[in-house]
PDB file of C-alpha atoms in Angstrom:
ATOM      1  CA  UNK A   1      20.126  55.732 -61.550  1.00 52.00           C
ATOM      2  CA  UNK A   2      20.140  52.146 -60.379  1.00 54.00           C
ATOM      3  CA  UNK A   3      21.726  49.028 -61.969  1.00 53.00           C
ATOM      4  CA  UNK A   4      20.230  47.700 -65.117  1.00 56.00           C
ATOM      5  CA  UNK A   5      19.581  44.107 -65.952  1.00 52.00           C
ATOM      6  CA  UNK A   6      20.888  43.276 -69.487  1.00 49.00           C
ATOM      7  CA  UNK A   7      18.484  42.573 -72.228  1.00 45.00           C
ATOM      8  CA  UNK A   8      18.380  38.878 -73.216  1.00 41.00           C
ATOM      9  CA  UNK A   9      18.939  37.883 -76.853  1.00 44.00           C
ATOM     10  CA  UNK A  10      20.933  39.552 -79.608  1.00 46.00           C
ATOM     11  CA  UNK A  11      19.114  42.325 -81.315  1.00 46.00           C
ATOM     12  CA  UNK A  12      15.788  41.529 -79.700  1.00 59.00           C
ATOM     13  CA  UNK A  13      13.590  44.537 -78.902  1.00 79.00           C
ATOM     14  CA  UNK A  14      11.891  43.885 -75.527  1.00 88.00           C
ATOM     15  CA  UNK A  15       9.429  45.987 -73.554  1.00 92.00           C
ATOM     16  CA  UNK A  16      11.130  48.006 -70.898  1.00 93.00           C
ATOM     17  CA  UNK A  17      10.248  47.932 -67.254  1.00 95.00           C
ATOM     18  CA  UNK A  18      11.616  50.448 -64.706  1.00 95.00           C
ATOM     19  CA  UNK A  19      11.187  49.232 -61.166  1.00 97.00           C
ATOM     20  CA  UNK A  20      11.310  51.742 -58.333  1.00 97.00           C
ATOM     21  CA  UNK A  21      11.748  49.660 -55.295  1.00 97.00           C
ATOM     22  CA  UNK A  22      12.249  49.732 -51.556  1.00 95.00           C
ATOM     23  CA  UNK A  23      15.781  48.571 -50.671  1.00 93.00           C
ATOM     24  CA  UNK A  24      14.178  46.198 -48.189  1.00 93.00           C
ATOM     25  CA  UNK A  25      13.191  44.035 -51.145  1.00 95.00           C
ATOM     26  CA  UNK A  26      16.577  44.080 -52.936  1.00 94.00           C
ATOM     27  CA  UNK A  27      17.837  40.571 -52.066  1.00 93.00           C
ATOM     28  CA  UNK A  28      14.475  38.894 -52.593  1.00 95.00           C
ATOM     29  CA  UNK A  29      13.660  40.833 -55.830  1.00 96.00           C
ATOM     30  CA  UNK A  30      17.093  39.932 -57.361  1.00 94.00           C
ATOM     31  CA  UNK A  31      16.385  36.290 -56.647  1.00 94.00           C
ATOM     32  CA  UNK A  32      12.840  36.553 -58.110  1.00 95.00           C
ATOM     33  CA  UNK A  33      14.181  38.269 -61.238  1.00 96.00           C
ATOM     34  CA  UNK A  34      17.346  36.239 -61.884  1.00 93.00           C
ATOM     35  CA  UNK A  35      15.680  34.230 -64.711  1.00 93.00           C
ATOM     36  CA  UNK A  36      13.409  36.928 -66.046  1.00 93.00           C
ATOM     37  CA  UNK A  37      13.747  37.126 -69.860  1.00 92.00           C
ATOM     38  CA  UNK A  38      10.560  38.908 -70.957  1.00 93.00           C
ATOM     39  CA  UNK A  39      11.514  42.508 -70.319  1.00 95.00           C
ATOM     40  CA  UNK A  40      14.563  44.890 -70.486  1.00 94.00           C
ATOM     41  CA  UNK A  41      14.800  45.684 -66.798  1.00 95.00           C
ATOM     42  CA  UNK A  42      16.123  48.646 -64.837  1.00 94.00           C
ATOM     43  CA  UNK A  43      15.832  48.842 -61.042  1.00 96.00           C
ATOM     44  CA  UNK A  44      16.073  52.090 -59.066  1.00 96.00           C
ATOM     45  CA  UNK A  45      16.452  51.209 -55.405  1.00 96.00           C
ATOM     46  CA  UNK A  46      15.437  53.705 -52.726  1.00 93.00           C
ATOM     47  CA  UNK A  47      16.668  53.603 -49.120  1.00 88.00           C
ATOM     48  CA  UNK A  48      15.029  51.068 -46.895  1.00 86.00           C
ATOM     49  CA  UNK A  49      12.819  52.557 -44.209  1.00 79.00           C
ATOM     50  CA  UNK A  50      11.328  55.525 -45.953  1.00 80.00           C
ATOM     51  CA  UNK A  51       7.869  54.226 -45.020  1.00 78.00           C
ATOM     52  CA  UNK A  52       8.299  55.794 -41.577  1.00 78.00           C
ATOM     53  CA  UNK A  53       8.014  59.126 -43.365  1.00 84.00           C
ATOM     54  CA  UNK A  54       5.575  58.470 -46.149  1.00 90.00           C
ATOM     55  CA  UNK A  55       5.783  62.151 -47.287  1.00 92.00           C
ATOM     56  CA  UNK A  56       9.480  61.753 -47.864  1.00 90.00           C
ATOM     57  CA  UNK A  57       8.884  58.469 -49.685  1.00 93.00           C
ATOM     58  CA  UNK A  58       6.332  60.082 -51.984  1.00 94.00           C
ATOM     59  CA  UNK A  59       8.897  62.845 -52.884  1.00 93.00           C
ATOM     60  CA  UNK A  60      11.593  60.227 -53.538  1.00 93.00           C
ATOM     61  CA  UNK A  61       9.342  58.249 -55.848  1.00 95.00           C
ATOM     62  CA  UNK A  62       8.305  61.296 -57.797  1.00 93.00           C
ATOM     63  CA  UNK A  63      11.923  62.307 -58.282  1.00 93.00           C
ATOM     64  CA  UNK A  64      12.829  58.846 -59.525  1.00 93.00           C
ATOM     65  CA  UNK A  65       9.820  58.870 -61.974  1.00 92.00           C
ATOM     66  CA  UNK A  66      11.102  62.197 -63.367  1.00 88.00           C
ATOM     67  CA  UNK A  67      14.691  60.965 -64.013  1.00 81.00           C
ATOM     68  CA  UNK A  68      13.827  59.886 -67.574  1.00 73.00           C
ATOM     69  CA  UNK A  69      11.406  62.289 -69.324  1.00 71.00           C
ATOM     70  CA  UNK A  70      11.141  59.883 -72.293  1.00 75.00           C
ATOM     71  CA  UNK A  71      10.115  56.915 -70.242  1.00 80.00           C
ATOM     72  CA  UNK A  72       6.358  55.956 -70.584  1.00 88.00           C
ATOM     73  CA  UNK A  73       4.576  55.943 -67.185  1.00 87.00           C
ATOM     74  CA  UNK A  74       3.038  52.581 -68.000  1.00 90.00           C
ATOM     75  CA  UNK A  75       6.485  51.055 -68.097  1.00 93.00           C
ATOM     76  CA  UNK A  76       7.178  51.896 -64.444  1.00 95.00           C
ATOM     77  CA  UNK A  77       6.591  49.365 -61.644  1.00 97.00           C
ATOM     78  CA  UNK A  78       6.497  50.444 -57.971  1.00 97.00           C
ATOM     79  CA  UNK A  79       7.865  47.751 -55.701  1.00 98.00           C
ATOM     80  CA  UNK A  80       6.210  48.987 -52.531  1.00 97.00           C
ATOM     81  CA  UNK A  81       3.153  47.875 -50.660  1.00 95.00           C
ATOM     82  CA  UNK A  82       0.147  50.128 -50.989  1.00 95.00           C
ATOM     83  CA  UNK A  83       0.141  51.046 -47.287  1.00 95.00           C
ATOM     84  CA  UNK A  84       3.548  52.718 -47.791  1.00 95.00           C
ATOM     85  CA  UNK A  85       2.221  54.975 -50.509  1.00 96.00           C
ATOM     86  CA  UNK A  86      -0.520  56.883 -48.720  1.00 94.00           C
ATOM     87  CA  UNK A  87       1.169  60.311 -49.552  1.00 95.00           C
ATOM     88  CA  UNK A  88       1.964  59.547 -53.170  1.00 94.00           C
ATOM     89  CA  UNK A  89      -1.365  60.976 -54.404  1.00 91.00           C
ATOM     90  CA  UNK A  90      -4.102  59.329 -56.342  1.00 92.00           C
ATOM     91  CA  UNK A  91      -3.283  61.334 -59.478  1.00 89.00           C
ATOM     92  CA  UNK A  92       0.157  59.724 -59.544  1.00 90.00           C
ATOM     93  CA  UNK A  93      -0.877  56.249 -58.362  1.00 92.00           C
ATOM     94  CA  UNK A  94      -3.652  55.893 -60.987  1.00 90.00           C
ATOM     95  CA  UNK A  95      -1.038  55.749 -63.776  1.00 87.00           C
ATOM     96  CA  UNK A  96       1.284  53.339 -62.152  1.00 93.00           C
ATOM     97  CA  UNK A  97       1.333  49.584 -61.508  1.00 96.00           C
ATOM     98  CA  UNK A  98       2.004  48.934 -57.809  1.00 97.00           C
ATOM     99  CA  UNK A  99       2.896  45.625 -56.100  1.00 96.00           C
ATOM    100  CA  UNK A 100      -0.521  44.248 -55.202  1.00 96.00           C
ATOM    101  CA  UNK A 101      -0.015  43.856 -51.412  1.00 97.00           C
ATOM    102  CA  UNK A 102      -0.219  45.882 -48.197  1.00 96.00           C
ATOM    103  CA  UNK A 103       3.501  45.943 -47.255  1.00 95.00           C
ATOM    104  CA  UNK A 104       6.741  44.015 -47.366  1.00 95.00           C
ATOM    105  CA  UNK A 105       5.438  41.451 -44.889  1.00 96.00           C
ATOM    106  CA  UNK A 106       2.208  40.594 -46.712  1.00 97.00           C
ATOM    107  CA  UNK A 107       4.321  40.452 -49.911  1.00 97.00           C
ATOM    108  CA  UNK A 108       6.214  37.519 -48.331  1.00 97.00           C
ATOM    109  CA  UNK A 109       3.453  35.486 -46.844  1.00 97.00           C
ATOM    110  CA  UNK A 110       0.122  37.110 -47.608  1.00 97.00           C
ATOM    111  CA  UNK A 111      -2.309  38.933 -45.349  1.00 96.00           C
ATOM    112  CA  UNK A 112      -3.951  35.871 -43.755  1.00 97.00           C
ATOM    113  CA  UNK A 113      -0.705  34.147 -42.842  1.00 97.00           C
ATOM    114  CA  UNK A 114       0.777  37.423 -41.441  1.00 97.00           C
ATOM    115  CA  UNK A 115      -2.152  37.761 -39.022  1.00 97.00           C
ATOM    116  CA  UNK A 116      -1.549  34.227 -37.810  1.00 97.00           C
ATOM    117  CA  UNK A 117       2.167  34.890 -37.252  1.00 97.00           C
ATOM    118  CA  UNK A 118       1.420  38.124 -35.312  1.00 95.00           C
ATOM    119  CA  UNK A 119      -0.660  36.357 -32.701  1.00 95.00           C
ATOM    120  CA  UNK A 120       0.640  36.237 -29.117  1.00 92.00           C
ATOM    121  CA  UNK A 121       2.164  39.747 -29.070  1.00 91.00           C
ATOM    122  CA  UNK A 122       4.618  38.900 -31.857  1.00 94.00           C
ATOM    123  CA  UNK A 123       6.302  41.484 -34.154  1.00 92.00           C
ATOM    124  CA  UNK A 124       7.059  40.013 -37.604  1.00 96.00           C
ATOM    125  CA  UNK A 125      10.014  41.343 -39.643  1.00 93.00           C
ATOM    126  CA  UNK A 126      11.973  40.019 -42.676  1.00 93.00           C
ATOM    127  CA  UNK A 127      15.650  39.112 -42.515  1.00 90.00           C
ATOM    128  CA  UNK A 128      16.288  42.153 -44.721  1.00 90.00           C
ATOM    129  CA  UNK A 129      14.572  44.310 -42.024  1.00 89.00           C
ATOM    130  CA  UNK A 130      16.939  42.954 -39.440  1.00 89.00           C
ATOM    131  CA  UNK A 131      20.007  43.518 -41.643  1.00 88.00           C
ATOM    132  CA  UNK A 132      19.296  46.762 -43.302  1.00 86.00           C
ATOM    133  CA  UNK A 133      17.433  48.661 -40.526  1.00 82.00           C
ATOM    134  CA  UNK A 134      18.032  47.300 -37.063  1.00 82.00           C
ATOM    135  CA  UNK A 135      21.672  46.242 -37.637  1.00 85.00           C
ATOM    136  CA  UNK A 136      22.520  49.023 -40.043  1.00 80.00           C
ATOM    137  CA  UNK A 137      25.095  51.692 -38.803  1.00 73.00           C
ATOM    138  CA  UNK A 138      23.292  54.766 -37.561  1.00 66.00           C
ATOM    139  CA  UNK A 139      24.590  56.895 -40.423  1.00 60.00           C
ATOM    140  CA  UNK A 140      23.072  54.439 -42.960  1.00 60.00           C
ATOM    141  CA  UNK A 141      19.639  54.766 -41.414  1.00 57.00           C
ATOM    142  CA  UNK A 142      19.271  58.228 -39.793  1.00 54.00           C
ATOM    143  CA  UNK A 143      15.483  58.004 -39.668  1.00 57.00           C
ATOM    144  CA  UNK A 144      15.394  55.611 -36.681  1.00 60.00           C
ATOM    145  CA  UNK A 145      15.837  56.653 -33.120  1.00 65.00           C
ATOM    146  CA  UNK A 146      17.073  53.738 -30.939  1.00 64.00           C
ATOM    147  CA  UNK A 147      15.234  54.959 -27.960  1.00 71.00           C
ATOM    148  CA  UNK A 148      11.998  55.196 -29.908  1.00 69.00           C
ATOM    149  CA  UNK A 149      12.660  51.706 -31.223  1.00 68.00           C
ATOM    150  CA  UNK A 150      12.852  50.163 -27.762  1.00 69.00           C
ATOM    151  CA  UNK A 151       9.699  52.056 -26.748  1.00 73.00           C
ATOM    152  CA  UNK A 152       7.826  50.695 -29.734  1.00 72.00           C
ATOM    153  CA  UNK A 153       9.026  47.133 -29.195  1.00 74.00           C
ATOM    154  CA  UNK A 154       8.016  47.214 -25.562  1.00 74.00           C
ATOM    155  CA  UNK A 155       4.488  45.982 -26.460  1.00 82.00           C
ATOM    156  CA  UNK A 156       5.817  42.731 -28.021  1.00 86.00           C
ATOM    157  CA  UNK A 157       6.915  39.532 -26.263  1.00 87.00           C
ATOM    158  CA  UNK A 158       9.022  38.391 -29.237  1.00 89.00           C
ATOM    159  CA  UNK A 159      10.191  39.266 -32.688  1.00 91.00           C
ATOM    160  CA  UNK A 160       9.762  36.727 -35.447  1.00 95.00           C
ATOM    161  CA  UNK A 161      12.114  36.985 -38.420  1.00 95.00           C
ATOM    162  CA  UNK A 162      10.979  35.609 -41.741  1.00 95.00           C
ATOM    163  CA  UNK A 163      14.136  33.910 -42.905  1.00 92.00           C
ATOM    164  CA  UNK A 164      14.218  33.662 -46.736  1.00 91.00           C
ATOM    165  CA  UNK A 165      17.605  31.975 -46.566  1.00 87.00           C
ATOM    166  CA  UNK A 166      19.292  34.668 -48.581  1.00 84.00           C
ATOM    167  CA  UNK A 167      21.113  36.457 -45.736  1.00 75.00           C
ATOM    168  CA  UNK A 168      22.522  34.472 -42.891  1.00 81.00           C
ATOM    169  CA  UNK A 169      23.296  35.972 -39.464  1.00 88.00           C
ATOM    170  CA  UNK A 170      26.126  35.308 -37.103  1.00 88.00           C
ATOM    171  CA  UNK A 171      25.636  34.682 -33.388  1.00 89.00           C
ATOM    172  CA  UNK A 172      27.250  38.057 -32.730  1.00 90.00           C
ATOM    173  CA  UNK A 173      24.713  39.830 -35.008  1.00 89.00           C
ATOM    174  CA  UNK A 174      21.842  38.128 -33.253  1.00 89.00           C
ATOM    175  CA  UNK A 175      23.121  39.096 -29.771  1.00 89.00           C
ATOM    176  CA  UNK A 176      23.607  42.733 -31.054  1.00 88.00           C
ATOM    177  CA  UNK A 177      20.052  42.727 -32.292  1.00 87.00           C
ATOM    178  CA  UNK A 178      18.819  41.480 -28.966  1.00 86.00           C
ATOM    179  CA  UNK A 179      20.793  44.113 -27.055  1.00 83.00           C
ATOM    180  CA  UNK A 180      19.362  46.793 -29.305  1.00 81.00           C
ATOM    181  CA  UNK A 181      15.851  45.665 -29.456  1.00 82.00           C
ATOM    182  CA  UNK A 182      15.438  44.115 -25.958  1.00 81.00           C
ATOM    183  CA  UNK A 183      13.110  41.447 -27.383  1.00 82.00           C
ATOM    184  CA  UNK A 184      13.770  37.706 -27.988  1.00 81.00           C
ATOM    185  CA  UNK A 185      14.314  36.940 -31.635  1.00 89.00           C
ATOM    186  CA  UNK A 186      13.085  33.814 -33.303  1.00 93.00           C
ATOM    187  CA  UNK A 187      13.487  32.742 -36.971  1.00 93.00           C
ATOM    188  CA  UNK A 188      11.104  30.995 -39.265  1.00 94.00           C
ATOM    189  CA  UNK A 189      11.857  29.703 -42.742  1.00 94.00           C
ATOM    190  CA  UNK A 190      10.011  31.674 -45.427  1.00 95.00           C
ATOM    191  CA  UNK A 191       9.609  30.147 -48.911  1.00 94.00           C
ATOM    192  CA  UNK A 192       9.763  32.847 -51.563  1.00 95.00           C
ATOM    193  CA  UNK A 193       7.154  31.224 -53.830  1.00 96.00           C
ATOM    194  CA  UNK A 194       4.467  33.687 -52.899  1.00 96.00           C
ATOM    195  CA  UNK A 195       6.639  36.803 -53.421  1.00 97.00           C
ATOM    196  CA  UNK A 196       8.011  35.444 -56.716  1.00 96.00           C
ATOM    197  CA  UNK A 197       4.459  35.047 -57.996  1.00 96.00           C
ATOM    198  CA  UNK A 198       3.492  38.570 -57.071  1.00 96.00           C
ATOM    199  CA  UNK A 199       6.617  39.994 -58.792  1.00 96.00           C
ATOM    200  CA  UNK A 200       6.136  37.947 -61.994  1.00 95.00           C
ATOM    201  CA  UNK A 201       2.596  39.108 -62.382  1.00 95.00           C
ATOM    202  CA  UNK A 202       3.231  42.716 -61.486  1.00 95.00           C
ATOM    203  CA  UNK A 203       5.795  43.021 -64.311  1.00 95.00           C
ATOM    204  CA  UNK A 204       3.299  42.327 -66.996  1.00 93.00           C
TER     205      UNK A 204
END
């Protein structure tokens, strides 16, 4: 069971929200929720990168939903894009509130802006992607094959990192990422206003 946010206010009974979220969102979500006072929050983080095996992801979400048999289904919030949940099943999804976006990239900038950023054979990732997947020790992320990674990146001329300012990188880390990925990395500042708005609405 993941960490809980304390309820605000002495003796106040607040609605509970249990967020099951992709670890790729952890830094950004904590920032978005740091001033949240409407709900008693619990967050259950799942490993970043399960989207590459959506059947595994569906199983992990179902396991987390079943951790508390007394929790109402309507109190759960699924902090994943809809394209990552194709194996969850409509019978399960119909009772859940899911972040209203395609994936973690459209959650940050929206669908239209993402399409613009992807022009010119550009792969877009977030700084959390770079930190938690590409730079993670192999044992921390066993789902990714480095050889397969380079093959998949071969169709791109560059990688654009959406930098939310929450996780800085050293020159050594950037060089390590280049050696691993074989593609030039560029960074673009990404304001979290769009993401914060999605999270605030999806809690209600």
